[in-house]
């Protein structure tokens, strides 16, 4: 496997730090817990979409695109990072925001990520929850073409095989960091949504033969659908690298017991996870993804699921989205 063969733009702050979380680990009964700081990838606040966008921008520029087109929920971190990449490369950016959570709160609809999208000049079109977002992407791309532009369409979450190469890169980087300091990683835990992050990690670890299991904590879909999405994309990603046969179905594991009421909807356990991470190791998580991932990690740790393992939690970013949830969190911050 040789990632240098793929077109790539370099703007992420890499490598991201790999740090211990001693106080959070102690609060979870002595769990040996580390964090991979992909919240610090540097692109207008950073997050996991930045690694994907390095490869997606590589392809977009190679195709001569002048407009990035993408979609997400109103408080999408992916959309914010795409708007940032577009600004940085002098490209136009057209985004479609799905009112997926149904929230009409002013902080949700106007602060956090949306405020940053607008600040960076993205053209925003809002659609109701349940809209066929792929059809909307096609419509936006057609409108760009009709006025003589060249669109590059990025799927939700940047989750196709090209985007997932960013997490193949992360897998290589993490294993190199662990090797350098003699840290044996028994498991990686990450929030999983549009699947590109987990799929890239699984494909990367499989292709380099690292044998480190990845546990995805689902934020939206039920387990069966989530695992099927991750597996399909992991195989496609490994195929881009020339080794699809190295990814097996058993490598894809998602636990979707912690979604709660639905995508982007928070509950007491999410708020508890946000507070615990913030008040132990000053780790700022987000309400939609890493807060749910940590909710799952905390519950599993309390059940003794991890035993004596050394666990790396992948912090995929998203803290900007916190400001979209200020009202909902207000009463719970004591
Ligand atoms: C998008 C996102 C995820 C999920 O990553 P996928 O590749 O979509 O599965 C996790 N955390 C944050 C903060 C995100 O923005």
mmCIF file with all atom_site columns, N, CA, C and O in Angstrom, residues 157-194:
data_model
loop_
_atom_site.group_PDB
_atom_site.id
_atom_site.type_symbol
_atom_site.label_atom_id
_atom_site.label_alt_id
_atom_site.label_comp_id
_atom_site.label_asym_id
_atom_site.label_entity_id
_atom_site.label_seq_id
_atom_site.pdbx_PDB_ins_code
_atom_site.Cartn_x
_atom_site.Cartn_y
_atom_site.Cartn_z
_atom_site.occupancy
_atom_site.B_iso_or_equiv
_atom_site.pdbx_formal_charge
_atom_site.auth_seq_id
_atom_site.auth_comp_id
_atom_site.auth_asym_id
_atom_site.auth_atom_id
_atom_site.pdbx_PDB_model_num
ATOM 1   N N  . UNK A 1 157 ? -20.796 13.773 4.758  1.00 0.00 ? 157 UNK A N  1
ATOM 2   C CA . UNK A 1 157 ? -19.707 13.283 5.592  1.00 0.00 ? 157 UNK A CA 1
ATOM 3   C C  . UNK A 1 157 ? -18.400 13.025 4.845  1.00 0.00 ? 157 UNK A C  1
ATOM 4   O O  . UNK A 1 157 ? -17.428 12.543 5.428  1.00 0.00 ? 157 UNK A O  1
ATOM 5   N N  . UNK A 1 158 ? -18.372 13.337 3.543  1.00 0.00 ? 158 UNK A N  1
ATOM 6   C CA . UNK A 1 158 ? -17.162 13.051 2.754  1.00 0.00 ? 158 UNK A CA 1
ATOM 7   C C  . UNK A 1 158 ? -16.879 11.552 2.687  1.00 0.00 ? 158 UNK A C  1
ATOM 8   O O  . UNK A 1 158 ? -15.747 11.124 2.488  1.00 0.00 ? 158 UNK A O  1
ATOM 9   N N  . UNK A 1 159 ? -17.966 10.764 2.851  1.00 0.00 ? 159 UNK A N  1
ATOM 10  C CA . UNK A 1 159 ? -17.778 9.321  2.990  1.00 0.00 ? 159 UNK A CA 1
ATOM 11  C C  . UNK A 1 159 ? -17.951 8.552  1.692  1.00 0.00 ? 159 UNK A C  1
ATOM 12  O O  . UNK A 1 159 ? -18.980 7.945  1.426  1.00 0.00 ? 159 UNK A O  1
ATOM 13  N N  . UNK A 1 160 ? -16.902 8.595  0.871  1.00 0.00 ? 160 UNK A N  1
ATOM 14  C CA . UNK A 1 160 ? -16.749 7.634  -0.213 1.00 0.00 ? 160 UNK A CA 1
ATOM 15  C C  . UNK A 1 160 ? -15.330 7.080  -0.063 1.00 0.00 ? 160 UNK A C  1
ATOM 16  O O  . UNK A 1 160 ? -14.626 7.431  0.902  1.00 0.00 ? 160 UNK A O  1
ATOM 17  N N  . UNK A 1 161 ? -14.911 6.225  -0.985 1.00 0.00 ? 161 UNK A N  1
ATOM 18  C CA . UNK A 1 161 ? -13.608 5.565  -0.799 1.00 0.00 ? 161 UNK A CA 1
ATOM 19  C C  . UNK A 1 161 ? -12.464 6.575  -0.839 1.00 0.00 ? 161 UNK A C  1
ATOM 20  O O  . UNK A 1 161 ? -11.477 6.428  -0.093 1.00 0.00 ? 161 UNK A O  1
ATOM 21  N N  . UNK A 1 162 ? -12.587 7.614  -1.672 1.00 0.00 ? 162 UNK A N  1
ATOM 22  C CA . UNK A 1 162 ? -11.527 8.625  -1.738 1.00 0.00 ? 162 UNK A CA 1
ATOM 23  C C  . UNK A 1 162 ? -11.408 9.351  -0.392 1.00 0.00 ? 162 UNK A C  1
ATOM 24  O O  . UNK A 1 162 ? -10.318 9.513  0.164  1.00 0.00 ? 162 UNK A O  1
ATOM 25  N N  . UNK A 1 163 ? -12.541 9.760  0.164  1.00 0.00 ? 163 UNK A N  1
ATOM 26  C CA . UNK A 1 163 ? -12.527 10.425 1.457  1.00 0.00 ? 163 UNK A CA 1
ATOM 27  C C  . UNK A 1 163 ? -11.985 9.517  2.559  1.00 0.00 ? 163 UNK A C  1
ATOM 28  O O  . UNK A 1 163 ? -11.214 9.952  3.437  1.00 0.00 ? 163 UNK A O  1
ATOM 29  N N  . UNK A 1 164 ? -12.372 8.258  2.508  1.00 0.00 ? 164 UNK A N  1
ATOM 30  C CA . UNK A 1 164 ? -11.950 7.309  3.554  1.00 0.00 ? 164 UNK A CA 1
ATOM 31  C C  . UNK A 1 164 ? -10.437 7.101  3.562  1.00 0.00 ? 164 UNK A C  1
ATOM 32  O O  . UNK A 1 164 ? -9.871  6.655  4.569  1.00 0.00 ? 164 UNK A O  1
ATOM 33  N N  . UNK A 1 165 ? -9.766  7.430  2.445  1.00 0.00 ? 165 UNK A N  1
ATOM 34  C CA . UNK A 1 165 ? -8.294  7.344  2.441  1.00 0.00 ? 165 UNK A CA 1
ATOM 35  C C  . UNK A 1 165 ? -7.697  8.195  3.566  1.00 0.00 ? 165 UNK A C  1
ATOM 36  O O  . UNK A 1 165 ? -6.631  7.889  4.089  1.00 0.00 ? 165 UNK A O  1
ATOM 37  N N  . UNK A 1 166 ? -8.412  9.255  3.946  1.00 0.00 ? 166 UNK A N  1
ATOM 38  C CA . UNK A 1 166 ? -7.936  10.089 5.053  1.00 0.00 ? 166 UNK A CA 1
ATOM 39  C C  . UNK A 1 166 ? -7.811  9.286  6.336  1.00 0.00 ? 166 UNK A C  1
ATOM 40  O O  . UNK A 1 166 ? -6.923  9.536  7.155  1.00 0.00 ? 166 UNK A O  1
ATOM 41  N N  . UNK A 1 167 ? -8.707  8.320  6.514  1.00 0.00 ? 167 UNK A N  1
ATOM 42  C CA . UNK A 1 167 ? -8.629  7.491  7.731  1.00 0.00 ? 167 UNK A CA 1
ATOM 43  C C  . UNK A 1 167 ? -7.737  6.268  7.582  1.00 0.00 ? 167 UNK A C  1
ATOM 44  O O  . UNK A 1 167 ? -7.302  5.690  8.585  1.00 0.00 ? 167 UNK A O  1
ATOM 45  N N  . UNK A 1 168 ? -7.415  5.922  6.337  1.00 0.00 ? 168 UNK A N  1
ATOM 46  C CA . UNK A 1 168 ? -6.323  4.965  6.125  1.00 0.00 ? 168 UNK A CA 1
ATOM 47  C C  . UNK A 1 168 ? -5.044  5.641  6.615  1.00 0.00 ? 168 UNK A C  1
ATOM 48  O O  . UNK A 1 168 ? -4.240  5.053  7.364  1.00 0.00 ? 168 UNK A O  1
ATOM 49  N N  . UNK A 1 169 ? -4.882  6.888  6.242  1.00 0.00 ? 169 UNK A N  1
ATOM 50  C CA . UNK A 1 169 ? -3.716  7.663  6.675  1.00 0.00 ? 169 UNK A CA 1
ATOM 51  C C  . UNK A 1 169 ? -3.658  7.756  8.200  1.00 0.00 ? 169 UNK A C  1
ATOM 52  O O  . UNK A 1 169 ? -2.601  7.620  8.815  1.00 0.00 ? 169 UNK A O  1
ATOM 53  N N  . UNK A 1 170 ? -4.824  7.985  8.821  1.00 0.00 ? 170 UNK A N  1
ATOM 54  C CA . UNK A 1 170 ? -4.873  8.078  10.287 1.00 0.00 ? 170 UNK A CA 1
ATOM 55  C C  . UNK A 1 170 ? -4.464  6.753  10.927 1.00 0.00 ? 170 UNK A C  1
ATOM 56  O O  . UNK A 1 170 ? -3.749  6.740  11.946 1.00 0.00 ? 170 UNK A O  1
ATOM 57  N N  . UNK A 1 171 ? -4.899  5.636  10.344 1.00 0.00 ? 171 UNK A N  1
ATOM 58  C CA . UNK A 1 171 ? -4.546  4.317  10.892 1.00 0.00 ? 171 UNK A CA 1
ATOM 59  C C  . UNK A 1 171 ? -3.029  4.132  10.869 1.00 0.00 ? 171 UNK A C  1
ATOM 60  O O  . UNK A 1 171 ? -2.424  3.694  11.862 1.00 0.00 ? 171 UNK A O  1
ATOM 61  N N  . UNK A 1 172 ? -2.421  4.506  9.754  1.00 0.00 ? 172 UNK A N  1
ATOM 62  C CA . UNK A 1 172 ? -0.961  4.367  9.624  1.00 0.00 ? 172 UNK A CA 1
ATOM 63  C C  . UNK A 1 172 ? -0.266  5.254  10.653 1.00 0.00 ? 172 UNK A C  1
ATOM 64  O O  . UNK A 1 172 ? 0.675   4.838  11.343 1.00 0.00 ? 172 UNK A O  1
ATOM 65  N N  . UNK A 1 173 ? -0.764  6.485  10.777 1.00 0.00 ? 173 UNK A N  1
ATOM 66  C CA . UNK A 1 173 ? -0.180  7.460  11.702 1.00 0.00 ? 173 UNK A CA 1
ATOM 67  C C  . UNK A 1 173 ? -0.282  6.984  13.154 1.00 0.00 ? 173 UNK A C  1
ATOM 68  O O  . UNK A 1 173 ? 0.683   7.062  13.928 1.00 0.00 ? 173 UNK A O  1
ATOM 69  N N  . UNK A 1 174 ? -1.442  6.478  13.525 1.00 0.00 ? 174 UNK A N  1
ATOM 70  C CA . UNK A 1 174 ? -1.682  6.034  14.909 1.00 0.00 ? 174 UNK A CA 1
ATOM 71  C C  . UNK A 1 174 ? -0.806  4.828  15.259 1.00 0.00 ? 174 UNK A C  1
ATOM 72  O O  . UNK A 1 174 ? -0.211  4.778  16.345 1.00 0.00 ? 174 UNK A O  1
ATOM 73  N N  . UNK A 1 175 ? -0.727  3.882  14.343 1.00 0.00 ? 175 UNK A N  1
ATOM 74  C CA . UNK A 1 175 ? 0.089   2.689  14.613 1.00 0.00 ? 175 UNK A CA 1
ATOM 75  C C  . UNK A 1 175 ? 1.564   3.085  14.723 1.00 0.00 ? 175 UNK A C  1
ATOM 76  O O  . UNK A 1 175 ? 2.284   2.600  15.607 1.00 0.00 ? 175 UNK A O  1
ATOM 77  N N  . UNK A 1 176 ? 2.007   4.019  13.894 1.00 0.00 ? 176 UNK A N  1
ATOM 78  C CA . UNK A 1 176 ? 3.404   4.481  13.975 1.00 0.00 ? 176 UNK A CA 1
ATOM 79  C C  . UNK A 1 176 ? 3.665   5.156  15.322 1.00 0.00 ? 176 UNK A C  1
ATOM 80  O O  . UNK A 1 176 ? 4.709   4.929  15.952 1.00 0.00 ? 176 UNK A O  1
ATOM 81  N N  . UNK A 1 177 ? 2.716   5.966  15.792 1.00 0.00 ? 177 UNK A N  1
ATOM 82  C CA . UNK A 1 177 ? 2.878   6.639  17.100 1.00 0.00 ? 177 UNK A CA 1
ATOM 83  C C  . UNK A 1 177 ? 2.929   5.611  18.227 1.00 0.00 ? 177 UNK A C  1
ATOM 84  O O  . UNK A 1 177 ? 3.730   5.732  19.161 1.00 0.00 ? 177 UNK A O  1
ATOM 85  N N  . UNK A 1 178 ? 2.071   4.613  18.152 1.00 0.00 ? 178 UNK A N  1
ATOM 86  C CA . UNK A 1 178 ? 2.040   3.579  19.193 1.00 0.00 ? 178 UNK A CA 1
ATOM 87  C C  . UNK A 1 178 ? 3.340   2.782  19.176 1.00 0.00 ? 178 UNK A C  1
ATOM 88  O O  . UNK A 1 178 ? 3.924   2.492  20.227 1.00 0.00 ? 178 UNK A O  1
ATOM 89  N N  . UNK A 1 179 ? 3.803   2.437  17.985 1.00 0.00 ? 179 UNK A N  1
ATOM 90  C CA . UNK A 1 179 ? 5.066   1.696  17.873 1.00 0.00 ? 179 UNK A CA 1
ATOM 91  C C  . UNK A 1 179 ? 6.221   2.501  18.444 1.00 0.00 ? 179 UNK A C  1
ATOM 92  O O  . UNK A 1 179 ? 7.075   1.976  19.149 1.00 0.00 ? 179 UNK A O  1
ATOM 93  N N  . UNK A 1 180 ? 6.233   3.807  18.146 1.00 0.00 ? 180 UNK A N  1
ATOM 94  C CA . UNK A 1 180 ? 7.350   4.649  18.574 1.00 0.00 ? 180 UNK A CA 1
ATOM 95  C C  . UNK A 1 180 ? 7.433   4.726  20.094 1.00 0.00 ? 180 UNK A C  1
ATOM 96  O O  . UNK A 1 180 ? 8.516   4.827  20.654 1.00 0.00 ? 180 UNK A O  1
ATOM 97  N N  . UNK A 1 181 ? 6.267   4.671  20.770 1.00 0.00 ? 181 UNK A N  1
ATOM 98  C CA . UNK A 1 181 ? 6.350   4.792  22.237 1.00 0.00 ? 181 UNK A CA 1
ATOM 99  C C  . UNK A 1 181 ? 6.101   3.478  22.965 1.00 0.00 ? 181 UNK A C  1
ATOM 100 O O  . UNK A 1 181 ? 5.953   3.452  24.187 1.00 0.00 ? 181 UNK A O  1
ATOM 101 N N  . UNK A 1 182 ? 6.036   2.383  22.210 1.00 0.00 ? 182 UNK A N  1
ATOM 102 C CA . UNK A 1 182 ? 5.861   1.071  22.833 1.00 0.00 ? 182 UNK A CA 1
ATOM 103 C C  . UNK A 1 182 ? 4.505   0.883  23.467 1.00 0.00 ? 182 UNK A C  1
ATOM 104 O O  . UNK A 1 182 ? 4.350   0.185  24.461 1.00 0.00 ? 182 UNK A O  1
ATOM 105 N N  . UNK A 1 183 ? 3.490   1.515  22.880 1.00 0.00 ? 183 UNK A N  1
ATOM 106 C CA . UNK A 1 183 ? 2.131   1.418  23.407 1.00 0.00 ? 183 UNK A CA 1
ATOM 107 C C  . UNK A 1 183 ? 1.354   0.356  22.631 1.00 0.00 ? 183 UNK A C  1
ATOM 108 O O  . UNK A 1 183 ? 1.196   0.470  21.422 1.00 0.00 ? 183 UNK A O  1
ATOM 109 N N  . UNK A 1 184 ? 0.906   -0.673 23.334 1.00 0.00 ? 184 UNK A N  1
ATOM 110 C CA . UNK A 1 184 ? 0.098   -1.697 22.672 1.00 0.00 ? 184 UNK A CA 1
ATOM 111 C C  . UNK A 1 184 ? -1.367  -1.274 22.758 1.00 0.00 ? 184 UNK A C  1
ATOM 112 O O  . UNK A 1 184 ? -1.939  -1.191 23.841 1.00 0.00 ? 184 UNK A O  1
ATOM 113 N N  . UNK A 1 185 ? -1.965  -1.001 21.606 1.00 0.00 ? 185 UNK A N  1
ATOM 114 C CA . UNK A 1 185 ? -3.379  -0.596 21.560 1.00 0.00 ? 185 UNK A CA 1
ATOM 115 C C  . UNK A 1 185 ? -4.231  -1.854 21.398 1.00 0.00 ? 185 UNK A C  1
ATOM 116 O O  . UNK A 1 185 ? -4.024  -2.638 20.473 1.00 0.00 ? 185 UNK A O  1
ATOM 117 N N  . UNK A 1 186 ? -5.176  -2.050 22.322 1.00 0.00 ? 186 UNK A N  1
ATOM 118 C CA . UNK A 1 186 ? -6.039  -3.233 22.230 1.00 0.00 ? 186 UNK A CA 1
ATOM 119 C C  . UNK A 1 186 ? -7.320  -2.953 21.463 1.00 0.00 ? 186 UNK A C  1
ATOM 120 O O  . UNK A 1 186 ? -7.941  -3.880 20.931 1.00 0.00 ? 186 UNK A O  1
ATOM 121 N N  . UNK A 1 187 ? -7.741  -1.683 21.471 1.00 0.00 ? 187 UNK A N  1
ATOM 122 C CA . UNK A 1 187 ? -8.987  -1.369 20.767 1.00 0.00 ? 187 UNK A CA 1
ATOM 123 C C  . UNK A 1 187 ? -9.054  0.130  20.482 1.00 0.00 ? 187 UNK A C  1
ATOM 124 O O  . UNK A 1 187 ? -8.591  0.942  21.290 1.00 0.00 ? 187 UNK A O  1
ATOM 125 N N  . UNK A 1 188 ? -9.643  0.456  19.338 1.00 0.00 ? 188 UNK A N  1
ATOM 126 C CA . UNK A 1 188 ? -9.920  1.849  18.988 1.00 0.00 ? 188 UNK A CA 1
ATOM 127 C C  . UNK A 1 188 ? -11.439 2.030  19.056 1.00 0.00 ? 188 UNK A C  1
ATOM 128 O O  . UNK A 1 188 ? -12.188 1.187  18.555 1.00 0.00 ? 188 UNK A O  1
ATOM 129 N N  . UNK A 1 189 ? -11.869 3.109  19.686 1.00 0.00 ? 189 UNK A N  1
ATOM 130 C CA . UNK A 1 189 ? -13.308 3.402  19.762 1.00 0.00 ? 189 UNK A CA 1
ATOM 131 C C  . UNK A 1 189 ? -13.552 4.736  19.064 1.00 0.00 ? 189 UNK A C  1
ATOM 132 O O  . UNK A 1 189 ? -12.846 5.717  19.317 1.00 0.00 ? 189 UNK A O  1
ATOM 133 N N  . UNK A 1 190 ? -14.544 4.767  18.177 1.00 0.00 ? 190 UNK A N  1
ATOM 134 C CA . UNK A 1 190 ? -14.887 6.005  17.471 1.00 0.00 ? 190 UNK A CA 1
ATOM 135 C C  . UNK A 1 190 ? -16.391 6.111  17.262 1.00 0.00 ? 190 UNK A C  1
ATOM 136 O O  . UNK A 1 190 ? -17.072 5.092  17.121 1.00 0.00 ? 190 UNK A O  1
ATOM 137 N N  . UNK A 1 191 ? -16.903 7.330  17.274 1.00 0.00 ? 191 UNK A N  1
ATOM 138 C CA . UNK A 1 191 ? -18.281 7.533  16.841 1.00 0.00 ? 191 UNK A CA 1
ATOM 139 C C  . UNK A 1 191 ? -18.351 7.197  15.354 1.00 0.00 ? 191 UNK A C  1
ATOM 140 O O  . UNK A 1 191 ? -17.404 7.452  14.611 1.00 0.00 ? 191 UNK A O  1
ATOM 141 N N  . UNK A 1 192 ? -19.471 6.618  14.912 1.00 0.00 ? 192 UNK A N  1
ATOM 142 C CA . UNK A 1 192 ? -19.609 6.286  13.496 1.00 0.00 ? 192 UNK A CA 1
ATOM 143 C C  . UNK A 1 192 ? -20.958 6.762  12.967 1.00 0.00 ? 192 UNK A C  1
ATOM 144 O O  . UNK A 1 192 ? -21.987 6.537  13.594 1.00 0.00 ? 192 UNK A O  1
ATOM 145 N N  . UNK A 1 193 ? -20.896 7.520  11.850 1.00 0.00 ? 193 UNK A N  1
ATOM 146 C CA . UNK A 1 193 ? -22.114 8.077  11.269 1.00 0.00 ? 193 UNK A CA 1
ATOM 147 C C  . UNK A 1 193 ? -22.215 7.722  9.801  1.00 0.00 ? 193 UNK A C  1
ATOM 148 O O  . UNK A 1 193 ? -22.724 6.663  9.434  1.00 0.00 ? 193 UNK A O  1
ATOM 149 N N  . UNK A 1 194 ? -21.654 8.603  8.939  1.00 0.00 ? 194 UNK A N  1
ATOM 150 C CA . UNK A 1 194 ? -21.711 8.321  7.497  1.00 0.00 ? 194 UNK A CA 1
ATOM 151 C C  . UNK A 1 194 ? -20.710 7.240  7.094  1.00 0.00 ? 194 UNK A C  1
ATOM 152 O O  . UNK A 1 194 ? -20.624 6.869  5.930  1.00 0.00 ? 194 UNK A O  1
#
